[in-house]
Coordinates of C-alpha atoms in Angstrom, one line a residue:
M281 CA 3.1 12.5 -6.2
C282 CA 1.5 15.6 -4.7
I283 CA 5.1 16.1 -3.1
R284 CA 5.1 19.7 -4.7
D285 CA 2.0 20.7 -2.6
S286 CA 4.0 19.9 0.6
R287 CA 5.8 23.3 0.1
Y288 CA 2.7 25.0 1.4
A289 CA 2.8 23.1 4.8
G290 CA 4.6 24.2 7.8
K291 CA 8.2 23.0 8.5
K292 CA 6.7 21.1 11.6
Q293 CA 4.5 18.7 9.4
E294 CA 7.1 18.2 6.7
A295 CA 7.8 14.6 7.9
F296 CA 4.0 13.7 7.4
Y297 CA 3.9 15.0 3.8
K298 CA 7.1 13.2 2.9
M299 CA 5.6 9.7 4.1
T300 CA 3.9 9.5 0.7
L301 CA 7.4 9.0 -0.9
K302 CA 8.2 6.1 1.4
Q303 CA 6.2 3.9 -0.8
V304 CA 8.4 5.0 -3.7
E305 CA 11.4 4.3 -1.8
I306 CA 10.1 0.7 -1.1
H307 CA 9.6 0.3 -4.7
L308 CA 13.0 1.2 -5.7
I309 CA 14.6 -0.9 -3.1
L310 CA 12.8 -3.9 -4.3
N311 CA 13.7 -3.2 -7.8
R312 CA 17.4 -2.9 -6.9
I313 CA 17.2 -6.2 -5.2
G314 CA 15.7 -7.9 -8.1
A315 CA 18.1 -6.2 -10.6
I316 CA 21.2 -7.4 -8.6
R317 CA 19.6 -11.0 -8.3
S318 CA 19.0 -11.1 -12.1
H319 CA 22.6 -9.4 -13.0
D320 CA 20.6 -6.7 -14.9
I321 CA 21.7 -3.4 -13.1
N322 CA 21.8 -1.3 -15.9
S323 CA 18.2 -1.7 -16.9
A324 CA 17.1 -0.5 -13.7
I325 CA 19.0 2.9 -13.9
A326 CA 16.5 4.5 -16.3
D327 CA 13.6 3.9 -13.9
M328 CA 15.2 5.9 -11.2
P329 CA 13.5 9.1 -10.5
L330 CA 16.5 11.3 -9.7
Y331 CA 14.3 14.5 -9.9
L332 CA 12.9 13.3 -6.4
N333 CA 16.3 13.1 -4.7
A334 CA 15.8 16.2 -2.9
F335 CA 12.9 14.9 -1.1
M336 CA 14.1 11.3 -0.4
D337 CA 15.5 9.8 2.8
I338 CA 17.4 7.4 0.8
P339 CA 20.0 9.2 -1.4
L340 CA 19.2 8.2 -5.0
D341 CA 22.4 9.1 -6.3
Q342 CA 23.9 6.6 -4.1
L343 CA 21.3 4.0 -4.8
I344 CA 21.8 4.2 -8.6
A345 CA 25.5 3.3 -7.8
V346 CA 24.6 0.2 -6.0
Y347 CA 25.8 -2.9 -7.6
T348 CA 25.9 -5.5 -4.9
F349 CA 23.7 -6.3 -1.7
D350 CA 26.6 -5.3 0.6
E351 CA 26.7 -1.9 -1.1
L352 CA 22.8 -1.8 -0.7
L353 CA 22.9 -2.4 2.8
A354 CA 25.3 0.3 3.4
V355 CA 23.0 2.9 1.7
L356 CA 20.1 1.7 3.9
N357 CA 22.1 1.6 7.1
K358 CA 20.7 5.1 8.2
T359 CA 17.1 4.6 7.1
I360 CA 14.1 3.2 8.7
Y361 CA 14.6 -0.1 6.6
K362 CA 17.8 -1.1 8.4
E363 CA 16.1 -3.2 10.9
V364 CA 14.0 -5.1 8.3
F365 CA 17.1 -6.4 6.5
Q366 CA 18.8 -7.4 9.6
S367 CA 16.4 -10.5 9.3
Y368 CA 17.2 -11.3 5.7
D369 CA 20.1 -12.7 4.0
L370 CA 19.7 -11.0 0.5
H371 CA 22.6 -13.3 -0.9
E372 CA 20.5 -16.4 -0.1
E373 CA 19.3 -18.0 -3.3
A374 CA 15.9 -19.0 -1.9
L375 CA 15.1 -15.5 -0.4
D376 CA 11.5 -15.1 0.3
Y377 CA 10.9 -11.9 -1.7
T378 CA 7.1 -11.7 -0.8
A379 CA 8.0 -11.9 2.8
L380 CA 10.6 -9.1 2.6
E381 CA 8.1 -6.9 0.8
T382 CA 5.4 -7.5 3.4
E383 CA 7.9 -6.7 6.2
L384 CA 8.9 -3.3 4.4
Q385 CA 5.2 -2.6 4.0
R386 CA 4.9 -3.2 8.0
S387 CA 7.9 -1.0 8.5
Y388 CA 6.3 1.7 6.3
F389 CA 3.1 1.7 8.2
R390 CA 4.6 1.9 11.6
H391 CA 6.4 4.8 10.7
V392 CA 3.2 6.5 9.4
F393 CA 1.3 5.7 12.3
C394 CA 4.3 6.8 14.5
T395 CA 4.5 10.0 12.6
I396 CA 0.8 10.9 12.9
D397 CA 1.1 10.2 16.7
Q398 CA 4.0 12.6 17.1
L399 CA 2.6 15.4 15.0
F400 CA -1.2 15.6 15.4
H401 CA -3.5 15.4 18.4
G402 CA -7.3 15.1 18.9
K403 CA -9.7 14.7 15.9
T404 CA -7.1 15.4 13.2
K405 CA -4.9 12.4 14.7
K406 CA -7.9 10.2 15.0
D407 CA -9.2 11.1 11.3
L408 CA -5.7 10.3 10.1
H409 CA -5.6 7.0 11.8
T410 CA -9.0 6.1 10.2
I411 CA -7.9 6.9 6.6
V412 CA -4.6 5.0 7.1
A413 CA -6.0 2.1 9.0
T414 CA -9.1 1.6 6.6
S415 CA -6.6 1.5 3.8
V416 CA -4.4 -1.3 5.4
E417 CA -7.5 -3.2 6.5
L418 CA -9.0 -3.0 2.8
S419 CA -5.4 -4.4 1.6
N420 CA -5.4 -7.1 4.2
I421 CA -9.2 -8.3 3.2
T422 CA -8.3 -8.4 -0.6
K423 CA -5.0 -10.4 0.0
L424 CA -6.8 -12.7 2.5
Y425 CA -9.3 -13.4 -0.3
R426 CA -6.7 -14.0 -2.8
L427 CA -4.7 -16.4 -0.7
K428 CA -7.9 -18.4 0.0
K429 CA -9.3 -18.3 -3.3
F430 CA -6.1 -18.9 -5.5
Y431 CA -3.4 -20.2 -3.3
H432 CA -5.2 -22.2 -0.4
E433 CA -2.6 -21.0 1.9
S434 CA -2.4 -22.1 5.4
E435 CA -3.5 -20.0 8.4
A436 CA -0.2 -19.6 9.5
N437 CA 1.1 -18.4 6.1
I438 CA -2.0 -16.0 5.8
R439 CA -1.1 -14.6 9.2
H440 CA 2.5 -13.9 8.2
A441 CA 1.1 -12.2 5.1
L442 CA -1.1 -9.6 6.7
I443 CA -0.3 -6.1 8.0
D444 CA -1.5 -6.3 11.5
Y445 CA -3.1 -2.9 13.0
P446 CA -6.3 -2.0 14.9
S447 CA -9.1 -1.7 12.5
R448 CA -13.0 -1.5 12.0
L449 CA -13.1 -5.3 12.3
S450 CA -12.7 -7.0 15.6
R451 CA -9.9 -9.4 16.2
K452 CA -12.6 -12.2 16.3
V453 CA -13.8 -11.5 12.8
M454 CA -10.3 -11.3 11.4
E455 CA -9.5 -14.7 13.0
D456 CA -12.8 -16.2 11.7
M457 CA -11.9 -14.9 8.1
I458 CA -8.3 -16.5 8.4
A459 CA -9.7 -19.8 9.7
A460 CA -12.5 -19.8 7.0
P461 CA -12.1 -23.1 5.0
D462 CA -12.4 -21.4 1.7
A463 CA -13.0 -18.0 -0.1
K464 CA -16.8 -18.5 -0.2
A465 CA -16.7 -18.9 3.7
L466 CA -14.6 -15.9 4.1
L467 CA -16.9 -13.7 2.0
A468 CA -20.0 -14.9 4.1
I469 CA -18.3 -13.7 7.3
L470 CA -17.4 -10.3 5.6
A471 CA -21.0 -10.1 4.6
D472 CA -22.1 -10.1 8.2
S473 CA -19.4 -7.5 9.3
A474 CA -18.9 -3.9 9.1
Y475 CA -18.0 -4.3 5.4
K476 CA -21.4 -5.7 4.2
I477 CA -20.8 -4.0 0.8
F478 CA -18.6 -7.1 -0.2
A479 CA -21.7 -9.2 -0.3
D480 CA -22.8 -9.5 -4.0
D481 CA -26.0 -11.3 -5.3
D482 CA -24.4 -12.6 -8.5
D483 CA -20.7 -13.4 -7.6
Y484 CA -17.7 -12.5 -5.7
V485 CA -15.2 -11.8 -8.3
Y486 CA -15.0 -7.9 -7.7
I487 CA -13.7 -7.8 -4.2
E488 CA -10.9 -5.6 -5.2
Y489 CA -13.4 -3.3 -6.9
Y490 CA -15.5 -3.1 -3.5
A491 CA -12.3 -2.4 -1.8
D492 CA -11.4 0.5 -4.0
K493 CA -15.0 1.8 -3.9
I494 CA -14.7 1.9 0.0
T495 CA -11.5 3.9 -0.2
Y496 CA -13.0 6.1 -2.8
R497 CA -16.1 7.0 -0.5
V498 CA -13.8 7.4 2.6
A499 CA -11.5 9.8 0.7
K500 CA -14.1 11.7 -1.0
R501 CA -16.0 12.3 2.5
F502 CA -12.7 13.7 3.8
M503 CA -12.2 15.8 0.6
Y504 CA -15.7 17.4 0.9
F505 CA -16.0 18.0 4.6
S506 CA -12.5 18.5 6.0
S507 CA -10.8 21.7 6.3
V508 CA -7.6 20.2 7.7
A509 CA -4.7 20.2 5.5
P510 CA -3.1 16.8 6.2
L511 CA -6.5 15.1 5.9
V512 CA -7.3 16.7 2.6
F513 CA -3.9 15.9 1.5
S514 CA -4.3 12.1 2.2
A515 CA -7.6 12.0 0.9
Y516 CA -6.2 13.5 -2.4
Q517 CA -3.4 11.1 -2.5
Q518 CA -5.9 8.2 -2.3
L519 CA -8.3 9.6 -5.1
L520 CA -5.2 10.4 -7.2
N521 CA -4.3 6.6 -7.0
L522 CA -7.7 5.6 -7.7
E523 CA -7.7 7.8 -10.9
V524 CA -4.5 6.3 -12.1
N525 CA -6.1 2.9 -11.7
N526 CA -9.2 4.2 -13.7
L527 CA -6.8 5.2 -16.7
I528 CA -5.1 1.7 -16.6
T529 CA -8.5 0.2 -16.8
L530 CA -9.6 2.5 -19.4
I531 CA -6.5 1.6 -21.5
E532 CA -6.6 -2.1 -20.8
G533 CA -10.2 -2.3 -21.9
V534 CA -9.4 -0.7 -25.3
R535 CA -6.5 -2.9 -25.7
Y536 CA -8.4 -6.0 -25.1
G537 CA -11.6 -4.9 -27.0
I538 CA -13.9 -4.9 -23.9
P539 CA -17.3 -3.3 -24.5
S540 CA -17.5 0.4 -23.1
D541 CA -20.3 -0.5 -20.7
E542 CA -18.5 -3.1 -19.1
V543 CA -15.3 -1.1 -18.7
Q544 CA -17.3 1.8 -17.2
S545 CA -18.8 -0.6 -14.7
M546 CA -15.2 -1.4 -13.5
L547 CA -14.2 2.3 -13.1
I548 CA -14.3 3.9 -9.4
Y549 CA -16.1 7.3 -9.3

């Protein structure tokens, strides 16, 4: 989690370093909702990282005692997630779980950018915006591709699924991709954009690989050339996540008997 490294930062920037835990909070909230809906509360207790309680804005000792949606909403009432849940009825049988997760992610990134704007200035602020916005945009592109390729979703549903923040791609390029008739047409648009790396001579199966590769290059550049602690921290966090993904790829490769050279070609380094 890198959270132990934050003790070396000044008190003023503590809120920024704690942002990495917001994704953990979202994961725990969604897990709790799933456990309540499936009436399988006790199985989720073992997964609660109580050792992080001192660093979280959500009191985990209270979250672990939640058995109903009303109790959950009471715990979240004083957090940044309160506003999100005002638009959803958790008791509803046909709850749109995916839409709720997307809205929680939007809330997270609003909070990230707001925290950056409050704590940093000049080039540091600009570079932090770049590293976070690039991550959001690559996630959007990957999601957009999947929705086109596998689900053939409507333009309205695709727009609702994306996290809308200023990025390298212009509004026109994003709109063109959303309006693309299929995944192949979407990739043709990407091939003529700032993300030319997505164009592949053989096929387009590895879009997630290319997204991770770009993330790696951006993070590596900041790790090598920046001496600003928040930037190095953010880059390190992204590289750590990619390292975990590499380990998962290696484990799955061994498990399913995939040739070592093929597994190696899927690693990000």
